[in-house]
Amino acid sequence: MLILYHNRLSFSIDDNTSSFLDEFARYLERPVTYWWIPAHKRTHINVLRARIRFVLKSNRQIFQNLLSRPDYSSFEAKRQTIKDIYQWLALGSEADKKIDVKSWRKDLKAQFGQVFEESKQAKDRKPSRKLSFEHFHQILKGKDEPEKQYKFQRLVDILLREQWISGTEKPGIYQFRNSGTGGRLQLAALYYTLSKQGHIDRQLPAPQVAGLFNSWLSHDISPKSFIKAFQTEQLDTFNCSTNRPRYKYVTECRLLLRDL
């Protein structure tokens, strides 16, 4: 499922993933009948397909939570999803006649029991400490808060001078002027270049980076597309050869930030 979703997300030009889970559920409706797969393996595959389809039908939020994560393919994301399914089944969810919940929970416990235990021990050992940032300047490099605020104001002055942004009626909020298709890449390249030049002190997940941009920048980019622009795999595409289209965005940002 994650491979199919990753391909859809990576190769679509309009981020059309809203119908993915519906299409995946329909894909699971037809059992695997390939004759070259041994009968016992076909049975196992079809049991797994039926179980996943049951989750999609009865508690889709579990998979929606997984796919909304910027690290959806990571081990931690998969582990959390398996835990969510296991805990949901423990609530006594009613399955259709083809689903044996008791056997399902037993299989999960046998295969992932150690993972569940390690996760519980790690949680008991280390209380979670969530970093909270309210404004973009807080993730910039500087010895103290005033220095970070000063660097951010210099960045704003540069963007105003180069007409990337303009002022608005709301104090501290600026309008991004590039409403074309390249606007998202322009801002992603700006963040990438800031990071590469050592101006970013805190590396955060894509949703938080997008949220910090939104704290001072008004734009017309869709929220989902904007978050996608700051995902690690997307930012890595700016590390390219000079003949690649994205190189021009990085070159422009390097010139832009030379006096920061």
CSV table of N, CA, C and O in Angstrom, one decimal, residues 10 14 35 76 89 94 99 130 156 173-174 224 260:
chain,number,residue,atom,x,y,z
A,10,SER,N,4.5,10.9,-5.6
A,10,SER,CA,5.7,11.3,-6.2
A,10,SER,C,5.5,11.8,-7.7
A,10,SER,O,6.2,12.7,-8.1
A,14,ASP,N,-0.6,17.1,-9.5
A,14,ASP,CA,-1.6,17.9,-8.9
A,14,ASP,C,-2.0,17.3,-7.5
A,14,ASP,O,-3.0,17.6,-6.9
A,35,TRP,N,-1.9,-19.0,-10.3
A,35,TRP,CA,-1.7,-20.5,-10.1
A,35,TRP,C,-0.2,-20.8,-9.7
A,35,TRP,O,0.0,-21.8,-9.1
A,76,GLU,N,9.0,3.9,12.2
A,76,GLU,CA,8.2,4.4,13.3
A,76,GLU,C,6.7,4.5,12.9
A,76,GLU,O,5.8,4.2,13.6
A,89,LEU,N,-8.5,-3.4,17.6
A,89,LEU,CA,-9.1,-4.8,17.6
A,89,LEU,C,-9.4,-5.2,19.0
A,89,LEU,O,-10.4,-5.9,19.3
A,94,GLU,N,-16.5,-5.2,15.8
A,94,GLU,CA,-17.3,-6.2,15.2
A,94,GLU,C,-16.8,-6.4,13.7
A,94,GLU,O,-16.8,-5.4,13.0
A,99,ILE,N,-13.7,-12.4,8.9
A,99,ILE,CA,-12.6,-11.9,9.7
A,99,ILE,C,-12.6,-12.5,11.1
A,99,ILE,O,-13.6,-12.4,11.8
A,130,LYS,N,8.0,17.8,23.4
A,130,LYS,CA,7.6,18.4,22.1
A,130,LYS,C,8.1,19.8,22.0
A,130,LYS,O,7.8,20.6,22.8
A,156,VAL,N,13.4,39.4,5.5
A,156,VAL,CA,12.2,40.0,5.0
A,156,VAL,C,12.5,41.2,4.1
A,156,VAL,O,11.9,41.5,3.0
A,173,ILE,N,2.5,40.3,8.5
A,173,ILE,CA,2.1,39.4,7.5
A,173,ILE,C,2.4,39.9,6.1
A,173,ILE,O,2.1,41.1,5.8
A,174,TYR,N,3.0,39.1,5.2
A,174,TYR,CA,3.4,39.6,3.9
A,174,TYR,C,2.8,38.7,2.8
A,174,TYR,O,2.5,37.5,3.1
A,224,LYS,N,-1.8,21.1,1.4
A,224,LYS,CA,-1.2,19.8,1.2
A,224,LYS,C,0.0,19.9,0.3
A,224,LYS,O,1.1,19.3,0.5
A,260,LEU,N,22.8,38.1,3.5
A,260,LEU,CA,22.1,37.8,4.7
A,260,LEU,C,23.0,37.6,5.9
A,260,LEU,O,23.9,36.9,5.9
